[in-house]
Coordinates of C-alpha atoms in Angstrom, one line a residue:
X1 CA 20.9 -11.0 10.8
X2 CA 20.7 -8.1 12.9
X3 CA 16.8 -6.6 11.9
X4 CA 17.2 -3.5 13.8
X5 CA 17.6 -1.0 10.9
X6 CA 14.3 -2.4 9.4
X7 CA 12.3 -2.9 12.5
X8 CA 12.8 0.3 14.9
X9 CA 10.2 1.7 17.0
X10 CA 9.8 5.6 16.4
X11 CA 7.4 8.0 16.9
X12 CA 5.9 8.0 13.8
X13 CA 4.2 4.5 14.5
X14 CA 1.8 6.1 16.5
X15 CA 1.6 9.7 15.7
X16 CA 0.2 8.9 12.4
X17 CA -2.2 6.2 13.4
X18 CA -3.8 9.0 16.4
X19 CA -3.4 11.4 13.4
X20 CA -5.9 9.8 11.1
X21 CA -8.2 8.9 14.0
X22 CA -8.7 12.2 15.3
X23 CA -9.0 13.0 11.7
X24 CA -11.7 10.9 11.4
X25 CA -13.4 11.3 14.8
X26 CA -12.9 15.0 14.5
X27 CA -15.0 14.9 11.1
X28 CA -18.0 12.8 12.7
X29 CA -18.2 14.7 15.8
X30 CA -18.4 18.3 13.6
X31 CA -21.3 16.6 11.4
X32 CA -23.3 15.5 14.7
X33 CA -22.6 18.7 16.5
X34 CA -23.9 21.1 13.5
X35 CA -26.4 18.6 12.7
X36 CA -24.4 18.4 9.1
X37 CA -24.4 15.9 6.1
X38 CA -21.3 15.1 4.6
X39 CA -22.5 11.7 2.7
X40 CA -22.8 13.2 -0.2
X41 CA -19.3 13.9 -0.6
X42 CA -18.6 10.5 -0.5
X43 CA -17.8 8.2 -3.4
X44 CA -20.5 8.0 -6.2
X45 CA -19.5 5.7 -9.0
X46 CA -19.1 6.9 -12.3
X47 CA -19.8 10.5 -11.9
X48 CA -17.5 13.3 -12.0
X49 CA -18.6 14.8 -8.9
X50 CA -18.4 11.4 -6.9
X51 CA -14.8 11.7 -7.8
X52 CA -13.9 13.6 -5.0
X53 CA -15.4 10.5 -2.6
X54 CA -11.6 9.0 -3.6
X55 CA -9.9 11.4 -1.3
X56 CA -12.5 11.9 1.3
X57 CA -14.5 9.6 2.1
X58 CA -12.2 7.4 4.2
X59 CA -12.9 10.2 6.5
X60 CA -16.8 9.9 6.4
X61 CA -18.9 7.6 8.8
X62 CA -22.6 7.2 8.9
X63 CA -23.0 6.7 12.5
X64 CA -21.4 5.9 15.5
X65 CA -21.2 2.0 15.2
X66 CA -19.7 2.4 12.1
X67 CA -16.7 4.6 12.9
X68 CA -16.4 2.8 16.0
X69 CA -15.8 -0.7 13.9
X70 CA -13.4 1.3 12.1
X71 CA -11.1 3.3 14.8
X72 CA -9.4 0.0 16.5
X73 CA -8.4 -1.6 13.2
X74 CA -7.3 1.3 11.9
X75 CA -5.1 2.5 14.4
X76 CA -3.8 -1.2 14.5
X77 CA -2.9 -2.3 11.0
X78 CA -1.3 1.4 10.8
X79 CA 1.0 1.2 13.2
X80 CA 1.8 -2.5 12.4
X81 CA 2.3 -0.8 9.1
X82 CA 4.6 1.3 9.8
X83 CA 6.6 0.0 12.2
X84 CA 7.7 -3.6 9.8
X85 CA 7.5 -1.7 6.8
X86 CA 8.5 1.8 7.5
X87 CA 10.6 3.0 4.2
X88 CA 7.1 2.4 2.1
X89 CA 4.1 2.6 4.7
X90 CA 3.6 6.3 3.3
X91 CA 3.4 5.1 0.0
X92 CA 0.8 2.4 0.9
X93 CA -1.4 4.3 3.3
X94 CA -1.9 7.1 0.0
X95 CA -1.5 5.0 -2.7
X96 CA -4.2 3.0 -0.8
X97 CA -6.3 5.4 -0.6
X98 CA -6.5 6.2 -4.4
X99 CA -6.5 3.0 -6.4
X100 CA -9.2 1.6 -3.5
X101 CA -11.2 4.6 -4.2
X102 CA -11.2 4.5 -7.8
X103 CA -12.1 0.8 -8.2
X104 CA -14.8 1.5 -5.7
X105 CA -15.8 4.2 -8.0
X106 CA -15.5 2.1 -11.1
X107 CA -17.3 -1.2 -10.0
X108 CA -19.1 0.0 -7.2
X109 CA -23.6 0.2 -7.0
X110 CA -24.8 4.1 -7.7
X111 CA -24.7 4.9 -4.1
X112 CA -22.7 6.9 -1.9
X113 CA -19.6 4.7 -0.4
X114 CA -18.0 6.1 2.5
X115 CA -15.8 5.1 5.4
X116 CA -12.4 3.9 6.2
X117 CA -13.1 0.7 5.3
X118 CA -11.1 0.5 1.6
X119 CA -8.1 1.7 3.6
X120 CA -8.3 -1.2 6.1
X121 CA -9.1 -3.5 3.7
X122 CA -5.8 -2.5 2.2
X123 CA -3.7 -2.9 4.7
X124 CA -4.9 -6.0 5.8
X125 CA -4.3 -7.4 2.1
X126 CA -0.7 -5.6 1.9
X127 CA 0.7 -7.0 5.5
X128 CA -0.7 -10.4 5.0
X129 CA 0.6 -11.1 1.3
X130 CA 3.7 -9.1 1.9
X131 CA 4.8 -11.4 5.0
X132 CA 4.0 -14.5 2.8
X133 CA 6.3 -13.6 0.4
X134 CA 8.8 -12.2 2.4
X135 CA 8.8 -15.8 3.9
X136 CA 11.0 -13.5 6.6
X137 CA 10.1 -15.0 10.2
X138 CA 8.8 -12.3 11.7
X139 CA 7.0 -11.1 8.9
X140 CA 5.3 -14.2 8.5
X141 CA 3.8 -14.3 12.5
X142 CA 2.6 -10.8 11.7
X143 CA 0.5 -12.2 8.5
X144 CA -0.9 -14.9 10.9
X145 CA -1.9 -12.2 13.7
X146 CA -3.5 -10.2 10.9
X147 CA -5.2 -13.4 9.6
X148 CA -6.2 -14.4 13.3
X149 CA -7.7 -10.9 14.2
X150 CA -9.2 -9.9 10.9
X151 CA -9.6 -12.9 8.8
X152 CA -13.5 -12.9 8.9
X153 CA -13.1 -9.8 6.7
X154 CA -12.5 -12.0 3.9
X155 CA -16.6 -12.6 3.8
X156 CA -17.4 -9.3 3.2
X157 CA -16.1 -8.4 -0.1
X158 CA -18.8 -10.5 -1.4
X159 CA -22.0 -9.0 -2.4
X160 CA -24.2 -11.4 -1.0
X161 CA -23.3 -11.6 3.0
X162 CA -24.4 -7.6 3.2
X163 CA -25.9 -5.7 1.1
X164 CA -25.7 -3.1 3.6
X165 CA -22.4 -2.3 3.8
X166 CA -20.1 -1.6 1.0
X167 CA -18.6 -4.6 -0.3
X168 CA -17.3 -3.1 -3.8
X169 CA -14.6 -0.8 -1.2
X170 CA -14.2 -3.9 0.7
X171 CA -13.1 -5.9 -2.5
X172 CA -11.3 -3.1 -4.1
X173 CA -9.4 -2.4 -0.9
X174 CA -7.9 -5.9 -0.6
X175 CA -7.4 -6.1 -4.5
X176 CA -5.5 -3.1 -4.3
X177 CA -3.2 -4.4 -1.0
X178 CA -2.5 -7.6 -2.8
X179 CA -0.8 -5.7 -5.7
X180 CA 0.9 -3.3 -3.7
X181 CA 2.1 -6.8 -1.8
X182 CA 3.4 -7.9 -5.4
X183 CA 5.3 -4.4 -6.6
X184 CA 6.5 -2.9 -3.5
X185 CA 10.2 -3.5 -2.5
X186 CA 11.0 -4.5 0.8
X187 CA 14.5 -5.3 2.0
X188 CA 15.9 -8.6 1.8
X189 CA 15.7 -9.8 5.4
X190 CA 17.3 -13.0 4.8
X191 CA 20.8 -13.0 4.7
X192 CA 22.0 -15.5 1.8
X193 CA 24.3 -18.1 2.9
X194 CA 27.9 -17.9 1.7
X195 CA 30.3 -20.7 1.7
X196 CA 33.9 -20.4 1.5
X197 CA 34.6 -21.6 -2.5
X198 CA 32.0 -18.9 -3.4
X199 CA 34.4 -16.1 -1.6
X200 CA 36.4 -13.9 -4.0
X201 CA 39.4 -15.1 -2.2
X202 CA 39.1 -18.4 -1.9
X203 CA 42.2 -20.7 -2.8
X204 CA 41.5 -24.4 -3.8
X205 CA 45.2 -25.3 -3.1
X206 CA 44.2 -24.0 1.4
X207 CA 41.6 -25.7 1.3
X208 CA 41.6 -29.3 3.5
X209 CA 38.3 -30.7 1.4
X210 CA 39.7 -30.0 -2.1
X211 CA 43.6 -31.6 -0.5
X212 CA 41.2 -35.0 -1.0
X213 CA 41.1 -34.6 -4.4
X214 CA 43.9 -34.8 -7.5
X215 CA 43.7 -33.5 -10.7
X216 CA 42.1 -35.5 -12.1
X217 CA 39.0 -35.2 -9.6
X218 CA 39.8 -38.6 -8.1
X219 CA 38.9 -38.9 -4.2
X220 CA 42.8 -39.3 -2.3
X221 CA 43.7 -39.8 0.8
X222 CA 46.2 -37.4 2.0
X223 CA 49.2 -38.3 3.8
X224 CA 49.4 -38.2 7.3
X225 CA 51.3 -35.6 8.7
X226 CA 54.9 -36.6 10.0
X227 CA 54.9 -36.2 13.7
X228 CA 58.3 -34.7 14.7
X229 CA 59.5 -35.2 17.9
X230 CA 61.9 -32.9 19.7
X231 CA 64.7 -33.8 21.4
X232 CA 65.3 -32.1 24.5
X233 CA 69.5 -31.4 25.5
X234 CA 70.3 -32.8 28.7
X235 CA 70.5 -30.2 31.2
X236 CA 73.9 -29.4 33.1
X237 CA 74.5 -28.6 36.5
X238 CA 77.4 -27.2 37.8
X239 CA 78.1 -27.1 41.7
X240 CA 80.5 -24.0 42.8
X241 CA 82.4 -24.9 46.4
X242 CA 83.7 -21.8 48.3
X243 CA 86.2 -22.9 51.2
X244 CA 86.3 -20.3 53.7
X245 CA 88.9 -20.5 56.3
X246 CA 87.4 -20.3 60.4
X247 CA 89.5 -17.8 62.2
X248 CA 88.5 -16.4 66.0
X249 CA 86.7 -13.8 65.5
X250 CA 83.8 -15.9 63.2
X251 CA 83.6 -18.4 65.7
X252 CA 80.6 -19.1 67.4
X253 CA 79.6 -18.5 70.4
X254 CA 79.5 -21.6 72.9

């Protein structure tokens, strides 16, 4: 199968991905530059105001460390995104965005959660689960890059490796990719097999394996085909003389 039309490098796999980063550096380096705090608009379960923490706080870091962490992987996973699974990457980076932020906001401590963590948390759930059950080649080697580079992420949706660092996003993020794995449509990259009795216009009677059999469904052998051999006419040759008389003047010379 030629996977052209569903894998196809365009400029969107990494304009969006330097998108959101700038978005995100561009966000920290305003809050360190006019000394600002922009925590508090982060997630804060439970509360109406901490609502608004869904939208924006995968574009709020505490310090430098932790957007750093955050910038490589993102920037990764979303062009990984979008490049296998281009027709519904949009609908998994916002969709992502969301549902992550309101489990966060429904199971998570009464503390401010911020960073881009959910997000990568779903995409790492989404293109590993989705290239399982794909079972699609290529898909497949991209789960076990994902699994290779970011499988130690797996620790840290659990509550006791860091209480430091927000685990509930962590958790919610890769609950949220693993269901998006489940619902969302991709194409079907493996091309069924179809043999020749399953064609429309298939005709038993053509076939050479069904010749074997009578109607009864009893195994025959068929006769051999009768070799004809042709007989090739004897070929005729015909010789034509022409006498012509020797006079003086076609004499040679001596």
């Amino acid at each position: 199968m030629n996977d052209q039309h569903h894998f196809k490098f365009t400029p969107s796999v990494w304009i969006v991905p330097v998108f959101l980063v700038l978005v995100i550096w561009s966000v920290f380096l305003a809050e360190d530059r006019f000394n600002l705090d922009w925590t508090k608009h982060g997630i804060y379960p439970r509360t109406w105001q901490g609502l608004q923490g869904v939208l924006l706080s995968p574009f709020l870091h505490g310090d430098l460390n932790h957007i750093a962490n955050n910038t490589f992987p993102l920037f990764i996973l979303t062009a990984a995104l979008i490049y296998f699974y281009r027709d519904i990457s949009l609908k998994v980076l916002v969709y992502g965005i969301v549902f992550s932020g309101l489990i966060t906001w429904v199971i998570g401590r009464e503390a401010y959660h911020i960073g881009a963590s959910g997000l990568i948390y779903v995409l790492v759930s989404f293109i590993f689960f989705k290239g399982m059950m794909t079972q699609y080649y290529r898909l497949m080697a991209l789960s076990l890059t994902v699994v290779m580079l970011y499988g130690g992420m797996i620790w840290y949706v659990f509550p006791e490796v860091d209480r430091q660092i927000s685990w509930e996003g962590h958790l919610a993020g890769f609950l949220t990719g693993f269901v998006f794995a489940a619902i969302f449509k991709t194409p079907d990259y493996k091309k069924a097999i179809q043999y020749e009795w399953e064609k429309p216009d298939f005709n038993p009677e053509d076939d050479m394996f069904m010749k074997h059999f009578d109607e009864n469904g009893n195994f025959v052998n068929t006769p051999e085909p009768e070799e004809i051999e042709e007989e090739i006419p004897p070929t005729t040759v015909n010789y034509v003389y022409i006498y012509k008389a020797v006079t003086d003047d076609n004499k040679s010379a001596e």
